[in-house]
Short mmCIF file of C-alpha atoms in Angstrom, two decimals:
data_model
loop_
_atom_site.label_atom_id
_atom_site.label_comp_id
_atom_site.label_asym_id
_atom_site.label_seq_id
_atom_site.Cartn_x
_atom_site.Cartn_y
_atom_site.Cartn_z
CA MET A 1 302.99 -61.14 -8.65
CA LEU A 2 300.48 -60.59 -12.01
CA HIS A 3 302.38 -59.52 -14.86
CA CYS A 4 300.07 -57.14 -17.73
CA SER A 5 300.88 -57.20 -21.22
CA ASN A 6 299.90 -53.46 -21.95
CA PRO A 7 298.95 -51.24 -18.99
CA ASP A 8 295.24 -50.58 -19.20
CA SER A 9 292.13 -52.54 -18.06
CA PRO A 10 291.95 -55.50 -20.59
CA SER A 11 295.34 -56.18 -20.15
CA MET A 12 295.14 -56.04 -16.33
CA LEU A 13 291.49 -58.48 -16.88
CA GLU A 14 293.40 -61.34 -18.81
CA ALA A 15 296.27 -61.44 -15.71
CA LEU A 16 293.14 -61.35 -13.18
CA LYS A 17 291.31 -64.45 -14.92
CA PRO A 18 293.52 -67.37 -13.29
CA ILE A 19 293.10 -65.73 -10.09
CA PHE A 20 289.23 -66.13 -10.56
CA ASN A 21 289.81 -69.55 -11.17
CA LEU A 22 290.75 -70.08 -7.40
CA ASN A 23 287.75 -67.85 -5.87
CA THR A 24 286.52 -71.44 -3.88
CA ILE A 25 289.75 -71.50 -1.74
CA ARG A 26 291.34 -69.12 0.88
CA PRO A 27 293.47 -66.68 -1.45
CA VAL A 28 297.19 -67.95 0.48
CA VAL A 29 300.04 -69.05 -1.18
CA ASN A 30 301.13 -71.58 2.00
CA ILE A 31 297.77 -72.96 3.95
CA THR A 32 299.34 -72.41 7.64
CA THR A 33 299.15 -68.47 6.91
CA VAL A 34 296.69 -66.66 8.62
CA THR A 35 293.88 -64.57 6.68
CA ASN A 36 293.41 -61.06 8.84
CA VAL A 37 290.17 -60.01 8.17
CA GLY A 38 289.61 -56.06 8.96
CA ILE A 39 285.85 -54.74 10.06
CA SER A 40 284.49 -51.84 10.27
CA LEU A 41 280.98 -50.58 11.09
CA THR A 42 278.92 -47.96 10.22
CA VAL A 43 275.51 -47.03 11.62
CA PHE A 44 273.65 -45.08 8.89
CA GLY A 45 269.79 -45.72 11.01
CA ILE A 46 268.09 -46.56 13.42
CA LEU A 47 264.91 -47.72 12.21
CA GLY A 48 263.04 -48.81 14.82
CA VAL A 49 263.24 -50.81 18.69
CA ASN A 50 260.02 -53.63 18.94
CA GLU A 51 260.16 -54.18 23.07
CA LYS A 52 257.57 -57.01 22.45
CA ALA A 53 259.63 -59.08 20.32
CA GLN A 54 262.73 -57.91 22.07
CA LEU A 55 264.70 -57.08 18.49
CA LEU A 56 266.53 -54.11 16.88
CA LYS A 57 266.23 -52.59 13.55
CA THR A 58 269.40 -50.79 11.84
CA TYR A 59 270.40 -50.03 8.46
CA LEU A 60 274.68 -50.80 8.90
CA TRP A 61 277.58 -50.46 6.35
CA GLN A 62 279.99 -53.11 6.76
CA ASP A 63 283.38 -52.45 5.30
CA VAL A 64 285.50 -55.88 5.40
CA THR A 65 288.97 -56.19 4.13
CA TRP A 66 291.80 -58.62 3.52
CA GLU A 67 295.15 -59.57 2.18
CA ASN A 68 294.83 -61.93 -1.54
CA GLU A 69 298.46 -63.22 -2.13
CA PHE A 70 297.30 -63.91 -5.71
CA THR A 71 296.52 -61.06 -6.94
CA LYS A 72 299.48 -58.08 -5.95
CA TRP A 73 301.01 -56.53 -9.22
CA ASP A 74 303.06 -53.39 -10.50
CA PRO A 75 300.57 -50.06 -10.68
CA GLU A 76 303.12 -48.44 -13.01
CA GLU A 77 302.69 -52.02 -15.71
CA CYS A 78 298.97 -52.41 -15.88
CA GLY A 79 298.39 -48.47 -15.27
CA THR A 80 296.53 -48.48 -12.31
CA SER A 81 296.29 -49.12 -8.82
CA ARG A 82 292.77 -50.24 -7.94
CA MET A 83 290.18 -51.86 -10.06
CA SER A 84 287.03 -53.23 -9.02
CA VAL A 85 285.98 -56.88 -9.72
CA PRO A 86 282.88 -58.77 -9.23
CA ARG A 87 282.29 -59.99 -6.02
CA THR A 88 281.65 -63.86 -6.93
CA ASN A 89 284.96 -63.95 -8.95
CA LEU A 90 286.62 -63.48 -5.47
CA TRP A 91 286.83 -65.73 -2.42
CA VAL A 92 285.17 -63.76 0.52
CA PRO A 93 285.14 -64.35 3.93
CA ASP A 94 282.21 -65.98 5.28
CA ILE A 95 280.97 -62.85 8.50
CA ILE A 96 278.04 -63.25 9.76
CA ILE A 97 276.30 -61.57 12.75
CA ASN A 98 275.14 -63.72 15.51
CA GLU A 99 272.20 -61.55 16.39
CA PHE A 100 270.45 -61.82 13.00
CA MET A 101 266.62 -63.02 13.72
CA ASP A 102 265.24 -62.05 9.94
CA GLU A 103 266.68 -62.23 6.42
CA ASN A 104 268.97 -59.13 4.86
CA THR A 105 266.38 -57.18 2.74
CA ALA A 106 269.33 -54.57 1.86
CA PRO A 107 270.45 -54.31 -1.71
CA LYS A 108 273.64 -56.42 -2.92
CA VAL A 109 276.53 -54.59 -4.25
CA GLN A 110 278.07 -56.71 -6.88
CA TYR A 111 282.05 -55.43 -6.97
CA ALA A 112 284.98 -55.45 -4.22
CA TYR A 113 287.70 -53.54 -4.75
CA LEU A 114 291.11 -54.87 -5.74
CA LEU A 115 294.22 -52.85 -4.71
CA SER A 116 297.85 -53.41 -6.11
CA ASN A 117 299.16 -54.40 -3.11
CA GLY A 118 296.79 -57.25 -2.77
CA THR A 119 294.03 -55.85 -0.51
CA VAL A 120 290.74 -56.67 -1.12
CA SER A 121 288.05 -54.37 -0.26
CA ASP A 122 284.64 -55.38 0.11
CA SER A 123 281.63 -53.15 1.75
CA GLN A 124 277.79 -54.14 1.94
CA PRO A 125 274.59 -52.90 3.41
CA ILE A 126 273.34 -54.64 6.04
CA LYS A 127 269.16 -53.98 6.99
CA ALA A 128 269.77 -55.73 10.48
CA VAL A 129 266.94 -57.26 12.41
CA THR A 130 268.85 -58.66 15.88
CA SER A 131 268.03 -59.85 18.89
CA CYS A 132 268.68 -57.14 21.86
CA LYS A 133 267.61 -57.72 25.50
CA LEU A 134 266.06 -54.55 26.31
CA ASP A 135 265.33 -52.91 29.50
CA ILE A 136 262.36 -50.64 29.84
CA TYR A 137 262.34 -50.25 33.34
CA LEU A 138 263.36 -46.28 32.93
CA PHE A 139 260.99 -46.14 30.56
CA PRO A 140 260.85 -43.29 28.29
CA PHE A 141 263.84 -42.44 29.98
CA ASP A 142 265.61 -45.66 29.13
CA ILE A 143 268.96 -45.92 27.41
CA GLN A 144 269.82 -49.63 25.46
CA ASN A 145 272.85 -51.67 24.86
CA CYS A 146 272.59 -53.88 21.80
CA THR A 147 275.81 -56.48 20.72
CA LEU A 148 276.21 -57.22 17.50
CA SER A 149 278.55 -60.18 17.09
CA PHE A 150 280.67 -60.90 13.79
CA ASN A 151 282.55 -63.31 13.38
CA SER A 152 283.39 -66.19 10.38
CA TYR A 153 280.80 -69.17 10.16
CA THR A 154 282.48 -71.95 9.20
CA LEU A 155 286.84 -70.74 9.99
CA LYS A 156 288.17 -71.57 12.86
CA SER A 157 290.77 -68.70 14.13
CA SER A 158 294.09 -71.15 12.70
CA ALA A 159 292.77 -69.88 9.47
CA VAL A 160 290.76 -66.32 10.10
CA GLN A 161 291.64 -63.49 12.54
CA LEU A 162 289.40 -61.03 13.10
CA TYR A 163 290.70 -57.29 13.84
CA LEU A 164 289.27 -53.55 14.07
CA THR A 165 289.68 -51.32 10.83
CA GLY A 166 289.16 -48.18 12.93
CA THR A 167 288.61 -47.17 16.48
CA PRO A 168 285.52 -47.30 17.70
CA GLU A 169 285.31 -43.01 18.75
CA LYS A 170 285.25 -42.71 14.94
CA MET A 171 283.13 -44.99 14.04
CA PHE A 172 280.81 -43.02 15.92
CA GLU A 173 281.16 -39.98 14.76
CA TYR A 174 281.17 -40.92 11.69
CA SER A 175 278.08 -42.43 12.17
CA LYS A 176 276.17 -39.43 13.41
CA SER A 177 277.38 -37.34 10.58
CA LYS A 178 276.24 -39.67 8.08
CA MET A 179 273.20 -40.71 10.37
CA ALA A 180 270.00 -40.58 8.13
CA THR A 181 266.92 -41.41 10.19
CA MET A 182 266.93 -42.27 13.77
CA GLY A 183 262.80 -41.75 14.43
CA GLU A 184 263.04 -41.48 18.76
CA TRP A 185 266.27 -43.08 19.54
CA GLU A 186 269.59 -40.99 19.03
CA LEU A 187 273.00 -42.74 18.72
CA ILE A 188 275.10 -41.54 22.07
CA GLY A 189 277.78 -44.43 21.50
CA ILE A 190 279.49 -47.39 19.71
CA ALA A 191 282.32 -49.54 21.73
CA ALA A 192 283.78 -52.81 19.92
CA GLU A 193 285.90 -55.14 21.90
CA LYS A 194 287.68 -58.24 20.04
CA TYR A 195 286.50 -61.68 21.82
CA THR A 196 288.11 -65.21 21.64
CA THR A 197 285.71 -68.17 22.09
CA ALA A 198 287.32 -70.19 25.63
CA SER A 199 288.35 -72.82 23.59
CA ARG A 200 290.49 -70.64 21.06
CA SER A 201 288.83 -72.04 18.06
CA TYR A 202 287.07 -68.86 16.84
CA ASP A 203 287.56 -64.86 16.87
CA GLU A 204 284.91 -62.73 16.97
CA ILE A 205 284.33 -58.85 16.93
CA ARG A 206 281.79 -57.67 19.00
CA PHE A 207 280.23 -54.18 18.32
CA TYR A 208 278.06 -52.37 21.59
CA ILE A 209 275.17 -49.81 20.25
CA SER A 210 274.16 -47.70 22.92
CA LEU A 211 270.77 -45.91 22.07
CA ARG A 212 268.89 -43.14 24.43
CA ARG A 213 265.25 -42.75 23.61
CA HIS A 214 263.80 -39.17 23.14
CA ALA A 215 261.83 -38.68 26.05
CA MET A 216 259.81 -35.85 25.14
CA LEU A 217 257.03 -36.98 23.43
CA TYR A 218 256.29 -38.72 26.04
CA VAL A 219 256.83 -36.18 28.76
CA ALA A 220 254.44 -34.39 26.92
CA ASN A 221 251.22 -36.87 26.21
CA LEU A 222 252.07 -38.63 29.09
CA LEU A 223 253.44 -37.80 32.21
CA LEU A 224 252.43 -34.04 32.42
CA PRO A 225 248.67 -34.59 31.77
CA SER A 226 248.50 -37.04 34.43
CA CYS A 227 250.45 -34.77 36.88
CA PHE A 228 248.06 -31.72 36.25
CA LEU A 229 245.06 -34.74 36.69
CA ILE A 230 246.27 -35.30 39.98
CA THR A 231 247.31 -31.60 40.95
CA VAL A 232 243.23 -31.25 40.07
CA ASP A 233 241.94 -33.68 42.25
CA LEU A 234 244.81 -32.84 45.18
CA PHE A 235 242.52 -29.20 44.94
CA SER A 236 239.31 -31.08 45.27
CA PHE A 237 239.75 -31.30 48.87
CA ILE A 238 239.30 -27.63 49.64
CA LEU A 239 235.37 -28.71 48.62
CA PRO A 240 233.65 -29.10 51.39
CA PRO A 241 233.79 -33.08 52.38
CA ASN A 242 230.28 -33.15 53.04
CA ASP A 243 228.69 -31.09 49.83
CA ALA A 244 227.70 -33.51 46.99
CA ASP A 245 229.58 -31.37 44.50
CA ARG A 246 232.82 -32.49 45.54
CA SER A 247 232.02 -36.12 45.06
CA SER A 248 230.60 -35.89 41.26
CA PHE A 249 233.73 -33.48 40.55
CA LYS A 250 235.97 -36.82 41.72
CA MET A 251 233.95 -39.17 39.73
CA THR A 252 234.11 -37.15 36.24
CA LEU A 253 237.95 -36.77 36.80
CA ILE A 254 238.28 -40.47 37.48
CA LEU A 255 236.23 -41.40 34.46
CA GLY A 256 238.40 -38.42 32.54
CA TYR A 257 241.93 -40.46 33.42
CA THR A 258 240.91 -43.43 32.69
CA VAL A 259 239.42 -42.50 29.17
CA PHE A 260 243.20 -40.76 28.68
CA LEU A 261 244.69 -44.15 29.83
CA LEU A 262 243.15 -46.10 26.86
CA LEU A 263 243.86 -43.34 24.50
CA MET A 264 247.48 -43.81 25.23
CA ASN A 265 248.12 -47.01 26.05
CA ASP A 266 249.71 -47.34 22.24
CA LEU A 267 252.32 -44.89 23.43
CA LEU A 268 253.55 -47.57 26.40
CA PRO A 269 255.82 -50.69 25.81
CA VAL A 270 254.30 -54.09 25.87
CA THR A 271 257.10 -56.65 27.37
CA GLY A 272 256.83 -59.67 29.67
CA ASN A 273 260.90 -59.32 31.49
CA ALA A 274 259.92 -56.15 33.20
CA ILE A 275 257.44 -53.83 34.52
CA PRO A 276 258.46 -49.74 33.90
CA LEU A 277 258.38 -47.17 36.06
CA ILE A 278 255.90 -45.12 34.08
CA ASN A 279 253.09 -48.01 34.24
CA VAL A 280 253.63 -47.84 38.60
CA PHE A 281 253.49 -43.91 38.37
CA LEU A 282 250.02 -44.55 36.10
CA SER A 283 248.42 -46.90 38.58
CA MET A 284 249.28 -45.53 41.36
CA CYS A 285 247.99 -41.80 40.17
CA LEU A 286 244.53 -43.90 39.47
CA ALA A 287 244.38 -45.46 42.51
CA MET A 288 245.14 -42.38 44.63
CA MET A 289 241.96 -40.84 42.39
CA VAL A 290 240.07 -43.76 43.41
CA ALA A 291 241.35 -43.96 46.89
CA SER A 292 240.31 -39.70 47.39
CA LEU A 293 237.00 -40.76 46.06
CA LEU A 294 236.43 -43.76 48.53
CA GLU A 295 237.87 -41.15 51.39
CA THR A 296 235.11 -38.86 50.37
CA ILE A 297 232.08 -41.17 50.33
CA VAL A 298 233.11 -42.31 53.69
CA ILE A 299 233.80 -38.69 55.21
CA THR A 300 230.45 -37.85 54.01
CA ASN A 301 228.59 -40.88 55.25
CA PHE A 302 230.33 -39.82 58.57
CA LEU A 303 229.67 -35.75 58.55
CA CYS A 304 226.03 -37.03 57.14
CA GLY A 305 225.01 -39.98 59.37
CA SER A 306 227.29 -40.13 62.59
CA SER A 307 224.30 -39.16 64.73
CA HIS A 308 222.99 -43.29 63.88
CA TYR A 309 225.61 -44.32 65.24
CA SER A 310 226.88 -45.71 68.61
CA ARG A 311 230.02 -44.17 70.02
CA ALA A 312 233.35 -45.18 68.36
CA PRO A 313 235.32 -48.60 69.79
CA ARG A 314 238.64 -47.32 71.93
CA TRP A 315 241.01 -48.47 69.65
CA ILE A 316 239.70 -46.17 67.08
CA ARG A 317 239.43 -42.97 69.66
CA VAL A 318 243.03 -43.58 70.13
CA LEU A 319 244.81 -43.99 67.20
CA VAL A 320 242.88 -41.09 65.18
CA LEU A 321 241.86 -38.99 67.47
CA LYS A 322 244.83 -39.25 69.84
CA ILE A 323 247.95 -40.29 67.68
CA LEU A 324 246.84 -39.38 64.02
CA GLY A 325 245.16 -36.64 65.19
CA ARG A 326 248.21 -35.03 66.56
CA LEU A 327 250.24 -35.78 63.78
CA VAL A 328 248.07 -33.90 61.13
CA CYS A 329 247.67 -30.87 63.76
CA LEU A 330 243.88 -32.01 64.23
CA PRO A 331 243.83 -33.02 68.23
CA PRO A 332 240.60 -33.12 70.15
CA LYS A 333 238.73 -30.38 71.10
CA PRO A 334 238.26 -30.10 75.09
CA ARG A 335 234.53 -30.41 75.95
CA ASP A 336 233.06 -27.72 77.24
CA ARG A 337 231.48 -27.66 80.96
CA ASN A 338 229.33 -24.82 80.53
CA ASP A 339 227.42 -26.82 77.64
CA THR A 340 227.45 -29.70 80.37
CA VAL A 341 223.24 -30.39 80.74
CA ILE A 342 222.42 -31.11 84.45
CA GLN A 343 219.36 -33.10 84.76
CA ASN A 344 216.84 -33.70 87.76
CA PRO A 345 218.43 -36.16 89.96
CA VAL A 346 214.85 -36.90 90.70
CA THR A 347 213.81 -38.38 87.39
CA THR A 348 211.44 -41.36 88.85
CA ALA A 349 209.26 -39.43 90.81
CA SER A 350 206.21 -39.07 89.60
CA SER A 351 205.41 -34.95 88.32
CA PRO A 352 203.33 -32.66 90.16
CA VAL A 353 200.34 -33.52 87.75
CA THR A 354 200.42 -37.07 87.72
CA GLU A 355 200.41 -36.96 91.79
CA GLU A 356 197.84 -34.90 91.26
CA SER A 357 195.34 -36.81 88.92
CA LYS A 358 196.07 -39.58 91.53
CA THR A 359 194.63 -37.58 94.66
CA LEU A 360 191.78 -36.43 92.29
CA GLU A 361 191.12 -40.31 91.36
CA GLN A 362 191.45 -41.04 95.10
CA LYS A 363 189.21 -38.33 96.19
CA GLY A 364 186.81 -37.70 93.49
CA PRO A 365 184.36 -40.42 91.39
CA LEU A 366 185.45 -42.67 88.43
CA SER A 367 184.78 -40.82 85.64
CA GLU A 368 187.38 -38.20 84.84
CA ASP A 369 186.10 -34.24 84.08
CA LYS A 370 187.70 -32.17 80.84
CA THR A 371 190.68 -30.31 82.59
CA LEU A 372 192.03 -33.81 84.37
CA GLN A 373 192.37 -35.24 80.86
CA GLU A 374 193.82 -32.27 79.80
CA LEU A 375 196.24 -32.26 82.24
CA ARG A 376 197.23 -35.99 81.87
CA SER A 377 197.98 -35.23 78.18
CA LEU A 378 199.71 -32.47 78.70
CA GLY A 379 201.96 -34.59 80.92
CA ARG A 380 202.60 -37.17 79.15
CA VAL A 381 203.56 -34.92 75.82
CA LEU A 382 206.18 -33.25 78.16
CA GLN A 383 207.86 -36.99 79.14
CA ALA A 384 208.37 -37.74 75.87
CA ILE A 385 210.42 -34.42 74.79
CA ARG A 386 212.56 -34.85 78.44
CA LEU A 387 213.21 -38.02 76.34
CA GLN A 388 214.06 -37.02 72.98
CA VAL A 389 216.40 -34.65 74.93
CA GLU A 390 218.20 -37.24 76.78
CA GLN A 391 218.37 -39.31 73.79
CA HIS A 392 220.03 -35.93 71.85
CA LEU A 393 222.19 -34.97 74.74
CA SER A 394 223.31 -38.33 74.79
CA LYS A 395 224.61 -39.10 70.97
CA SER A 396 226.01 -35.17 70.61
CA LEU A 397 229.65 -36.81 72.04
CA SER A 398 229.47 -39.85 69.52
CA THR A 399 228.28 -37.75 66.88
CA GLU A 400 231.11 -35.41 67.04
CA GLU A 401 233.89 -37.91 67.83
CA TRP A 402 232.78 -39.60 64.05
CA ILE A 403 232.70 -36.07 62.68
CA GLN A 404 236.24 -35.20 64.00
CA ILE A 405 237.43 -38.74 62.50
CA GLY A 406 235.96 -37.85 59.66
CA LEU A 407 238.15 -34.42 59.23
CA ILE A 408 241.36 -36.11 60.45
CA ILE A 409 241.02 -39.04 58.00
CA ASP A 410 240.63 -36.25 55.54
CA ARG A 411 243.37 -34.25 56.45
CA LEU A 412 245.63 -37.49 56.57
CA LEU A 413 244.83 -38.59 52.50
CA PHE A 414 245.54 -34.62 51.90
CA ILE A 415 248.84 -34.95 53.00
CA LEU A 416 249.32 -37.75 52.06
CA TYR A 417 248.66 -36.93 48.24
CA ILE A 418 250.68 -34.02 48.85
CA ILE A 419 253.87 -36.21 49.13
CA PHE A 420 252.96 -38.75 46.62
CA ILE A 421 252.71 -35.48 43.63
CA THR A 422 256.12 -34.77 45.32
CA VAL A 423 257.80 -37.83 45.47
CA SER A 424 256.66 -38.44 41.75
CA PHE A 425 258.00 -34.66 40.91
CA ILE A 426 261.63 -35.71 42.01
CA THR A 427 261.63 -38.83 41.02
CA ILE A 428 260.74 -38.22 37.63
CA ILE A 429 263.41 -35.06 37.44
CA ILE A 430 266.19 -37.27 38.81
CA ILE A 431 265.96 -40.20 36.21
CA TRP A 432 265.89 -37.55 33.41
CA VAL A 433 268.78 -36.18 34.39
CA VAL A 434 270.89 -39.32 35.23
CA SER A 435 269.81 -41.01 31.37
CA TYR A 436 271.09 -37.73 30.46
CA ASN A 437 274.33 -37.37 32.42
CA ALA A 438 275.03 -41.48 31.45
CA ALA A 439 274.83 -40.56 27.94
#
């Protein structure tokens, strides 16, 4: 117990001078006495998150209290129940944060408070750059949980034991009321627990900081434009597939979307641990646009050049015309019997003009007159026309099959486009709702 000659500050400082010389030892009378150190934490600001380096930057206020058995006095005798003294004159527990990855650049508070019952209150600001295992799979609807572990660096639990001076709920409410800056993050929870190592050598208090990213910026700048562009590409299927404007429109759309992704690349997180779901969505959007353009090229080739193709293989006719055709409501059309051409069975017989010319050759001299030459020329022209008609009729069935195959593939990709857009929208909405409910 300290004794003051007068109830004023100079007398109080004079009584504390012998105690200041003991600042290098733990302030207990009996060395076996355990010093209980209370810790409280306030989050004043969330400065940022570095996904690539897996770092969390926060501005904290750490309150540490412990009992100094040498600094007890009577408030009436000394005239005060509370006094501030330089921290260097007191023993201070060496409490550290295990996850620290950089130097604390916050300003140092040079004074601590002494209370008449021997309690020492030491409050320090901390600009913490700590390691945090970030999970960005659900970016930008992700919730991050980071851990801050406080323990004594040198003193074991037989000398120093830690405890919480307040409930985590009160720390969270006070942090929310005093929050100065959050950036794109929102503090949604603080939890804490006391942990003792397996060998019971050190006491440790772990604070769990839960953060939620503000997703509206990314929804407005990334997701909505992608959804609009993919929807425009969907409606381009209304254009005729054999029209050159459809291919040009799709190529322009792909070029614009590629430029958009390059401009918005800085908004996407960079990390090697996991691929964010939004990256998969953007890649799928670009892949669907490219597949749509390739499909348009193939369909245009079928519709414009099918007359030069041979008949489709049997497996393609079965798979596309019969199975996929019925699946997309484009079954094969039955051939009309009235359009069947009945050819002359006597295809190998000679024409009357040829027979007549042969008869005249047998009867007449070797020299032919003008009329006979015209008849022969006319016969050759008619035979050429007949061969052309037969070739065209033989390829009409092949042309119709390839055209039908092209239309079925076009309809199938259109349906897949609708399914992709619907599933994507529903998935984004569900993830967004679940992330907010989880908070």
